[in-house]
């Protein structure tokens, strides 16, 4: 938001400081939480930068990465001029597993945590039989701590009452079954009782937790089932910062600020295309094209949200549910809230008498308003609705641009033991000598 005179900061995953006044963190998708390295396809290297400068090991002392970037955030807020507005993109790596190359053919995902988080009651409630799920739960505790201290830093600085806080996830979790089917790593996440997980168009893959908080909102503590797409954040926050959304051309998103501020249910969008990529091949067998596709549509009369989903899912092998490890129907280990998912049916079981959903054979149709867990496939019962959604998807596809996919890793991406931006004409600067980072400087 430079044209609005906002100081912009990015923590973690940003390609350099492009578009931001300041950047601190890694460039790639994941990294070891202690040595900040990442490995894949027989390549491994350190991935940690500050404004384009490599951050060497003696500057960080192998500090637990989620805590390190949190303490840097606190330091930046502590040193900020409260009279100057700012935008901060804090893209935490939690609760993502790390990615490390085992030296042969496998990318190993490891859940790295600290005793301060793994000893909390929410973690120790699970017995040692589910050690990996305990590690995942421990990383969630670390995420909770980040949110708590971010809010405290803004409060102590005296700017919390003039701040908008947005929390969101990018996609569904990598579960235990995901790792088995995909023949790769897993971080033992859970989307239960939603169907499926990451890299699928089912709710377990695309329905993500999110909230927005601000003293400007007239109705606090409310929840809504209005359609909100990730592209809506740009115009919404731009308008909140004082910008004129009409000057932003070529956007896919719409501003939903009016609904957020007033607390009224205002329909800003009536559909969301989930995926229209026609170049995607089957997950394992890459000789046959059968992309995943999906779209959500709001019925303007009934107010029901309908969803179409189809295509290849994990090489046409699985399209079900996975209960959270260590839990049972009698002991779900959850605390019900106003936003808890209500399946309106037997969890994890397709409704008796309904058409089984096998998206690789035929498109499936669900009523998300009454069936958020996608238990009842309505494709054969509501052919008119199915046709509307298929036409909507075809309309989006008619304007789509072919994607550029590159599944290989260029050896030139690692230089002298460091990951560098691929084919980037900008230089990567070696950091000058520095004193080890002192967490106490953040307070």
Coordinates of C-alpha atoms in Angstrom, one line a residue:
X1 CA 0.0 0.0 0.0
X2 CA 2.8 2.5 -0.7
X3 CA 0.5 4.9 -2.5
X4 CA -1.5 5.1 0.7
X5 CA 1.8 5.9 2.6
X6 CA 1.7 2.7 4.6
X7 CA 4.9 1.1 5.8
X8 CA 4.7 -2.5 4.5
X9 CA 6.4 -5.4 6.2
X10 CA 6.5 -9.1 5.3
X11 CA 7.6 -11.9 7.6
X12 CA 8.4 -15.4 6.3
X13 CA 7.3 -16.3 2.7
X14 CA 7.8 -13.3 0.4
X15 CA 10.0 -13.3 -2.7
X16 CA 12.5 -10.8 -1.4
X17 CA 11.2 -7.4 -0.4
X18 CA 9.4 -6.8 -3.7
X19 CA 6.3 -4.9 -2.9
X20 CA 7.3 -4.6 0.8
X21 CA 9.5 -2.1 2.5
X22 CA 10.9 -4.8 4.7
X23 CA 11.2 -8.6 4.6
X24 CA 12.4 -11.2 7.1
X25 CA 12.2 -14.9 6.6
X26 CA 12.5 -17.7 4.0
X27 CA 11.6 -17.8 0.3
X28 CA 10.6 -21.4 -0.1
X29 CA 7.6 -23.5 1.0
X30 CA 9.1 -25.0 4.2
X31 CA 12.3 -25.3 6.2
X32 CA 14.0 -26.9 9.2
X33 CA 13.1 -25.0 12.3
X34 CA 16.6 -25.0 13.7
X35 CA 19.1 -24.8 10.9
X36 CA 16.7 -23.1 8.4
X37 CA 17.6 -25.5 5.6
X38 CA 15.3 -27.1 3.0
X39 CA 16.0 -30.1 0.9
X40 CA 14.4 -31.7 -2.2
X41 CA 15.5 -33.5 -5.3
X42 CA 19.0 -34.0 -4.1
X43 CA 19.4 -30.3 -3.4
X44 CA 19.7 -28.8 0.0
X45 CA 20.5 -25.4 1.3
X46 CA 19.9 -22.7 3.9
X47 CA 16.9 -20.4 3.2
X48 CA 16.8 -17.3 5.5
X49 CA 17.0 -13.7 4.3
X50 CA 16.5 -10.2 5.6
X51 CA 15.8 -7.6 2.9
X52 CA 17.7 -9.7 0.3
X53 CA 20.7 -10.3 2.6
X54 CA 21.6 -13.9 3.6
X55 CA 21.2 -14.3 7.4
X56 CA 24.1 -16.5 8.5
X57 CA 24.0 -19.1 11.3
X58 CA 26.0 -16.9 13.9
X59 CA 23.2 -14.3 13.6
X60 CA 20.5 -16.7 14.8
X61 CA 22.1 -19.3 17.0
X62 CA 19.7 -22.0 15.6
X63 CA 16.8 -20.4 17.5
X64 CA 13.4 -22.1 17.1
X65 CA 12.2 -20.6 13.8
X66 CA 8.6 -19.8 14.8
X67 CA 9.8 -18.1 17.9
X68 CA 12.6 -16.2 16.1
X69 CA 10.3 -14.6 13.5
X70 CA 7.8 -13.8 16.3
X71 CA 10.4 -12.0 18.3
X72 CA 11.5 -10.1 15.2
X73 CA 7.9 -9.0 14.7
X74 CA 7.8 -7.8 18.3
X75 CA 11.0 -5.9 17.8
X76 CA 9.7 -4.2 14.6
X77 CA 6.5 -3.2 16.4
X78 CA 8.4 -1.9 19.4
X79 CA 10.6 0.3 17.2
X80 CA 7.8 1.5 15.0
X81 CA 6.6 5.1 14.9
X82 CA 2.9 4.9 16.1
X83 CA 2.0 7.9 14.1
X84 CA 2.8 6.1 10.8
X85 CA 0.3 3.5 9.6
X86 CA 1.6 0.1 8.6
X87 CA 0.6 -3.2 7.0
X88 CA 2.3 -6.4 8.1
X89 CA 2.0 -9.8 6.3
X90 CA 2.9 -12.4 8.9
X91 CA 2.9 -15.7 7.0
X92 CA 3.8 -18.1 9.7
X93 CA 5.2 -21.5 8.8
X94 CA 3.1 -23.1 11.5
X95 CA 1.6 -25.7 11.5
X96 CA 3.5 -26.9 8.4
X97 CA 6.0 -29.7 8.7
X98 CA 9.6 -29.1 7.7
X99 CA 11.0 -30.6 4.4
X100 CA 14.3 -32.4 4.5
X101 CA 16.0 -34.5 1.9
X102 CA 17.2 -37.9 3.1
X103 CA 19.9 -38.1 0.6
X104 CA 18.3 -40.7 -1.7
X105 CA 14.8 -40.4 -3.0
X106 CA 12.5 -39.2 -0.2
X107 CA 11.4 -35.8 1.0
X108 CA 11.0 -36.3 4.8
X109 CA 8.5 -34.2 6.6
X110 CA 9.4 -33.7 10.3
X111 CA 7.3 -32.0 12.9
X112 CA 9.6 -29.9 15.1
X113 CA 8.5 -28.4 18.3
X114 CA 9.8 -27.2 21.7
X115 CA 9.1 -28.5 25.3
X116 CA 7.3 -25.3 26.3
X117 CA 4.6 -26.2 23.8
X118 CA 4.6 -30.0 23.9
X119 CA 4.0 -30.0 27.7
X120 CA 0.8 -28.1 27.5
X121 CA -2.5 -29.9 28.5
X122 CA -4.0 -29.8 25.0
X123 CA -1.0 -31.9 23.9
X124 CA -0.5 -34.2 26.8
X125 CA -4.2 -35.2 26.7
X126 CA -3.1 -37.5 23.8
X127 CA -1.2 -40.6 24.9
X128 CA 2.2 -41.6 23.3
X129 CA 0.5 -44.0 20.9
X130 CA -0.3 -40.9 18.8
X131 CA 3.1 -39.3 19.1
X132 CA 3.0 -37.6 15.7
X133 CA -0.4 -36.1 16.3
X134 CA 0.9 -34.8 19.6
X135 CA 3.7 -33.1 17.7
X136 CA 1.1 -31.5 15.4
X137 CA -1.0 -30.4 18.4
X138 CA 2.2 -28.9 19.9
X139 CA 2.8 -26.9 16.8
X140 CA -0.8 -25.6 17.1
X141 CA 0.1 -24.4 20.6
X142 CA 3.0 -22.5 19.1
X143 CA 0.7 -20.9 16.6
X144 CA -1.7 -19.9 19.5
X145 CA 1.3 -18.3 21.2
X146 CA 2.2 -16.3 18.1
X147 CA -1.4 -14.9 17.8
X148 CA -1.4 -14.0 21.5
X149 CA 1.9 -12.2 21.4
X150 CA 1.2 -10.4 18.2
X151 CA -1.9 -8.9 19.8
X152 CA 0.0 -8.1 23.0
X153 CA 2.7 -6.3 21.0
X154 CA 0.1 -4.1 19.3
X155 CA -1.6 -3.5 22.6
X156 CA 1.6 -2.5 24.4
X157 CA 2.5 -0.2 21.5
X158 CA -0.9 1.6 21.9
X159 CA -2.1 0.9 18.3
X160 CA -4.5 -2.0 18.9
X161 CA -7.6 0.2 18.8
X162 CA -6.7 1.4 15.3
X163 CA -5.7 -2.0 13.9
X164 CA -7.4 -4.6 11.8
X165 CA -6.3 -8.2 12.4
X166 CA -6.9 -11.0 9.9
X167 CA -6.2 -14.6 10.6
X168 CA -6.6 -17.3 7.9
X169 CA -5.3 -20.6 6.6
X170 CA -4.4 -21.2 3.0
X171 CA -5.8 -24.7 2.6
X172 CA -6.8 -27.9 4.4
X173 CA -4.4 -30.1 6.3
X174 CA -2.0 -32.8 5.3
X175 CA -3.4 -35.8 7.2
X176 CA -2.0 -39.3 7.9
X177 CA -3.9 -40.9 5.0
X178 CA -2.7 -38.1 2.7
X179 CA 0.9 -39.1 3.4
X180 CA 0.1 -42.7 2.6
X181 CA -1.7 -42.1 -0.6
X182 CA 0.6 -39.4 -1.9
X183 CA 3.6 -41.4 -1.1
X184 CA 5.1 -38.4 0.6
X185 CA 5.3 -36.7 4.0
X186 CA 2.5 -35.8 6.4
X187 CA 2.1 -33.5 9.3
X188 CA -0.8 -35.5 10.9
X189 CA -3.3 -32.6 10.6
X190 CA -7.0 -33.1 10.7
X191 CA -10.0 -31.8 8.8
X192 CA -12.6 -34.0 10.6
X193 CA -15.6 -34.0 10.2
X194 CA -15.1 -32.4 6.8
X195 CA -14.5 -34.6 3.8
X196 CA -10.9 -35.1 2.4
X197 CA -7.9 -32.9 2.9
X198 CA -5.3 -30.7 1.2
X199 CA -5.0 -30.9 -2.7
X200 CA -8.6 -31.8 -3.1
X201 CA -11.7 -29.7 -3.9
X202 CA -13.8 -31.2 -1.0
X203 CA -14.5 -29.1 2.0
X204 CA -11.6 -30.6 4.0
X205 CA -9.2 -29.2 1.3
X206 CA -10.7 -25.8 0.7
X207 CA -12.7 -24.7 3.7
X208 CA -10.2 -23.0 6.0
X209 CA -10.6 -21.3 9.4
X210 CA -10.5 -17.5 9.4
X211 CA -11.5 -14.5 11.4
X212 CA -11.2 -10.7 11.3
X213 CA -11.1 -8.4 14.3
X214 CA -11.3 -4.7 14.6
X215 CA -12.8 -2.1 17.0
X216 CA -14.4 -0.5 13.9
X217 CA -16.8 -3.4 13.6
X218 CA -20.2 -2.5 15.1
X219 CA -21.2 -6.1 15.9
X220 CA -18.5 -8.1 17.7
X221 CA -18.4 -11.8 18.1
X222 CA -20.6 -12.7 15.1
X223 CA -20.1 -15.4 12.5
X224 CA -21.3 -15.5 8.9
X225 CA -21.7 -18.1 6.2
X226 CA -21.3 -15.5 3.4
X227 CA -19.1 -16.4 0.5
X228 CA -15.6 -14.9 0.9
X229 CA -12.8 -15.7 -1.4
X230 CA -9.1 -15.1 -0.8
X231 CA -9.0 -12.5 -3.6
X232 CA -11.5 -10.4 -1.6
X233 CA -8.9 -9.5 1.0
X234 CA -7.1 -7.1 -1.3
X235 CA -10.0 -4.7 -2.1
X236 CA -11.5 -5.2 1.4
X237 CA -8.3 -4.2 3.2
X238 CA -7.5 -1.5 0.6
X239 CA -10.8 0.2 1.2
X240 CA -10.4 -0.2 5.0
X241 CA -7.0 1.6 4.7
X242 CA -8.7 4.5 3.0
X243 CA -8.2 3.5 -0.6
X244 CA -10.6 4.0 -3.5
X245 CA -11.4 0.4 -4.7
X246 CA -12.6 1.8 -8.1
X247 CA -9.0 2.7 -9.0
X248 CA -8.0 -1.0 -8.7
X249 CA -8.6 -2.5 -12.2
X250 CA -8.7 -6.1 -13.3
X251 CA -9.5 -7.6 -9.8
X252 CA -11.1 -10.9 -9.2
X253 CA -12.0 -10.0 -5.7
X254 CA -14.7 -7.7 -4.3
X255 CA -14.6 -5.5 -1.2
X256 CA -16.7 -6.9 1.7
X257 CA -15.9 -4.1 4.1
X258 CA -19.4 -2.8 4.4
X259 CA -20.7 -6.1 5.6
X260 CA -17.9 -6.5 8.1
X261 CA -18.2 -3.0 9.5
X262 CA -22.0 -2.9 9.8
X263 CA -22.5 -6.5 10.8
X264 CA -25.3 -6.8 8.2
X265 CA -25.5 -9.8 5.8
X266 CA -24.8 -8.1 2.5
X267 CA -24.3 -10.3 -0.5
X268 CA -21.1 -9.2 -2.2
X269 CA -20.6 -12.4 -4.3
X270 CA -22.7 -15.3 -5.4
X271 CA -20.1 -17.8 -6.5
X272 CA -16.6 -19.0 -6.0
X273 CA -14.6 -21.0 -8.6
X274 CA -12.5 -23.4 -6.6
X275 CA -10.4 -24.9 -9.4
X276 CA -10.6 -24.7 -13.2
X277 CA -7.1 -25.9 -14.1
X278 CA -7.4 -28.1 -17.2
X279 CA -3.7 -28.9 -17.3
X280 CA -3.6 -30.8 -14.0
X281 CA -3.0 -34.5 -14.5
X282 CA -3.8 -37.4 -12.2
X283 CA -1.9 -37.3 -9.0
X284 CA 0.3 -40.4 -9.5
X285 CA -0.5 -41.6 -13.0
X286 CA 0.5 -38.6 -15.0
X287 CA -0.2 -40.1 -18.4
X288 CA -3.9 -39.1 -18.4
X289 CA -5.4 -35.6 -17.9
X290 CA -8.3 -35.5 -15.6
X291 CA -8.1 -32.3 -13.6
X292 CA -9.9 -31.6 -10.4
X293 CA -12.6 -28.9 -10.7
X294 CA -15.1 -27.3 -8.4
X295 CA -17.4 -24.3 -8.0
X296 CA -19.7 -23.0 -5.2
X297 CA -22.9 -21.1 -6.1
X298 CA -25.5 -19.3 -4.0
X299 CA -29.1 -19.9 -5.0
X300 CA -30.7 -16.4 -5.1
X301 CA -34.1 -17.6 -4.0
X302 CA -33.5 -20.3 -1.4
X303 CA -30.2 -18.9 -0.1
X304 CA -28.7 -22.4 -0.3
X305 CA -25.0 -22.8 -1.1
X306 CA -24.5 -25.6 -3.7
X307 CA -21.2 -27.0 -4.6
X308 CA -20.0 -29.0 -7.7
X309 CA -16.8 -31.1 -7.4
X310 CA -15.3 -33.5 -9.9
X311 CA -12.1 -34.9 -11.5
X312 CA -9.3 -37.2 -10.4
X313 CA -8.6 -37.4 -6.7
X314 CA -5.4 -39.1 -5.7
X315 CA -5.3 -41.3 -8.7
X316 CA -9.0 -42.3 -8.4
X317 CA -8.3 -44.2 -5.1
X318 CA -9.9 -42.4 -2.2
X319 CA -12.6 -39.7 -1.5
X320 CA -13.6 -40.2 2.1
X321 CA -13.1 -38.9 5.7
X322 CA -10.5 -39.3 8.3
X323 CA -11.2 -39.1 12.0
X324 CA -8.7 -37.1 14.1
X325 CA -6.1 -39.5 15.5
X326 CA -6.6 -40.4 19.2
X327 CA -10.3 -39.4 19.2
X328 CA -13.6 -41.4 19.1
X329 CA -17.2 -40.5 18.6
X330 CA -17.6 -40.9 22.4
X331 CA -14.5 -38.7 23.1
X332 CA -14.1 -36.2 20.2
X333 CA -11.7 -34.1 22.3
X334 CA -13.3 -30.9 21.0
X335 CA -15.0 -27.9 22.5
X336 CA -18.2 -27.0 20.6
X337 CA -18.6 -23.4 19.6
X338 CA -21.0 -21.4 17.5
X339 CA -18.9 -22.0 14.4
X340 CA -18.4 -25.8 14.9
X341 CA -19.3 -27.8 11.9
X342 CA -22.6 -29.7 12.2
X343 CA -22.8 -32.6 9.7
X344 CA -26.5 -33.1 10.0
X345 CA -25.9 -36.8 9.5
X346 CA -23.6 -39.6 10.7
X347 CA -20.1 -38.2 10.5
X348 CA -17.8 -39.9 8.0
X349 CA -20.5 -42.0 6.3
X350 CA -22.3 -41.3 3.1
X351 CA -26.0 -40.9 3.6
X352 CA -28.0 -44.1 3.1
X353 CA -29.6 -44.3 -0.3
X354 CA -27.6 -41.5 -1.8
X355 CA -25.4 -41.8 -4.8
X356 CA -21.8 -42.5 -3.7
X357 CA -19.6 -39.6 -4.7
X358 CA -16.7 -40.8 -6.9
X359 CA -15.6 -37.6 -8.6
X360 CA -13.4 -39.3 -11.1
X361 CA -16.4 -41.1 -12.5
X362 CA -19.0 -38.3 -12.4
X363 CA -19.4 -34.8 -10.9
X364 CA -20.8 -34.6 -7.4
X365 CA -23.3 -32.0 -6.1
X366 CA -23.7 -31.0 -2.5
X367 CA -25.9 -28.7 -0.4
X368 CA -23.3 -27.0 1.8
X369 CA -25.8 -25.1 3.8
X370 CA -27.4 -28.3 5.2
X371 CA -24.6 -30.8 4.4
X372 CA -21.2 -29.1 5.1
X373 CA -19.6 -32.6 5.5
X374 CA -20.6 -33.6 2.0
X375 CA -22.4 -36.8 3.0
X376 CA -25.2 -36.6 0.5
X377 CA -24.5 -36.5 -3.3
X378 CA -27.4 -34.7 -5.0
X379 CA -26.2 -35.0 -8.6
X380 CA -28.9 -37.3 -9.7
X381 CA -31.7 -35.6 -7.7
X382 CA -31.1 -32.0 -8.6
X383 CA -30.0 -32.1 -12.3
X384 CA -31.2 -28.6 -12.9
X385 CA -28.9 -27.2 -10.2
X386 CA -26.1 -29.4 -11.5
X387 CA -26.5 -28.0 -15.0
X388 CA -26.4 -24.4 -13.6
X389 CA -23.1 -25.1 -11.9
X390 CA -21.6 -26.8 -14.9
X391 CA -22.5 -23.9 -17.1
X392 CA -20.9 -21.5 -14.5
X393 CA -17.7 -23.5 -14.5
X394 CA -17.7 -23.6 -18.3
X395 CA -18.0 -19.8 -18.3
X396 CA -15.0 -19.4 -16.0
X397 CA -13.0 -21.8 -18.2
X398 CA -13.8 -19.9 -21.3
X399 CA -11.6 -17.0 -20.0
X400 CA -8.9 -19.0 -18.3
X401 CA -5.3 -18.8 -19.2
X402 CA -3.2 -22.0 -19.4
X403 CA -1.0 -22.5 -16.4
X404 CA 2.7 -23.0 -16.6
X405 CA 3.8 -26.0 -14.6
X406 CA 7.3 -26.9 -13.8
X407 CA 7.8 -30.0 -11.6
X408 CA 11.6 -30.1 -11.8
X409 CA 14.1 -28.3 -9.6
X410 CA 16.9 -26.4 -11.3
X411 CA 20.3 -27.1 -9.7
X412 CA 21.0 -23.4 -10.2
X413 CA 18.5 -22.7 -7.4
X414 CA 21.2 -23.5 -4.8
X415 CA 24.3 -21.4 -4.8
X416 CA 27.1 -22.0 -2.3
X417 CA 24.7 -23.8 0.1
X418 CA 21.9 -21.2 -0.2
X419 CA 18.6 -21.3 -1.9
X420 CA 18.3 -18.3 -4.2
X421 CA 15.4 -16.9 -6.3
X422 CA 15.3 -18.9 -9.5
X423 CA 16.6 -16.9 -12.5
X424 CA 16.3 -13.7 -10.5
X425 CA 18.3 -10.9 -12.1
X426 CA 18.6 -9.2 -8.7
X427 CA 21.7 -10.0 -6.8
X428 CA 21.7 -11.9 -3.5
X429 CA 23.8 -10.1 -1.0
X430 CA 25.9 -11.8 1.7
X431 CA 25.2 -10.4 5.1
X432 CA 27.9 -8.3 6.8
X433 CA 29.1 -9.6 10.2
X434 CA 26.4 -9.3 12.9
X435 CA 25.8 -9.9 16.5
X436 CA 23.7 -12.9 17.4
X437 CA 20.0 -12.0 17.6
X438 CA 18.9 -11.2 21.1
X439 CA 15.3 -11.9 21.9
X440 CA 15.4 -9.5 24.8
X441 CA 15.7 -6.6 22.3
X442 CA 12.1 -7.3 21.3
X443 CA 10.8 -6.0 24.6

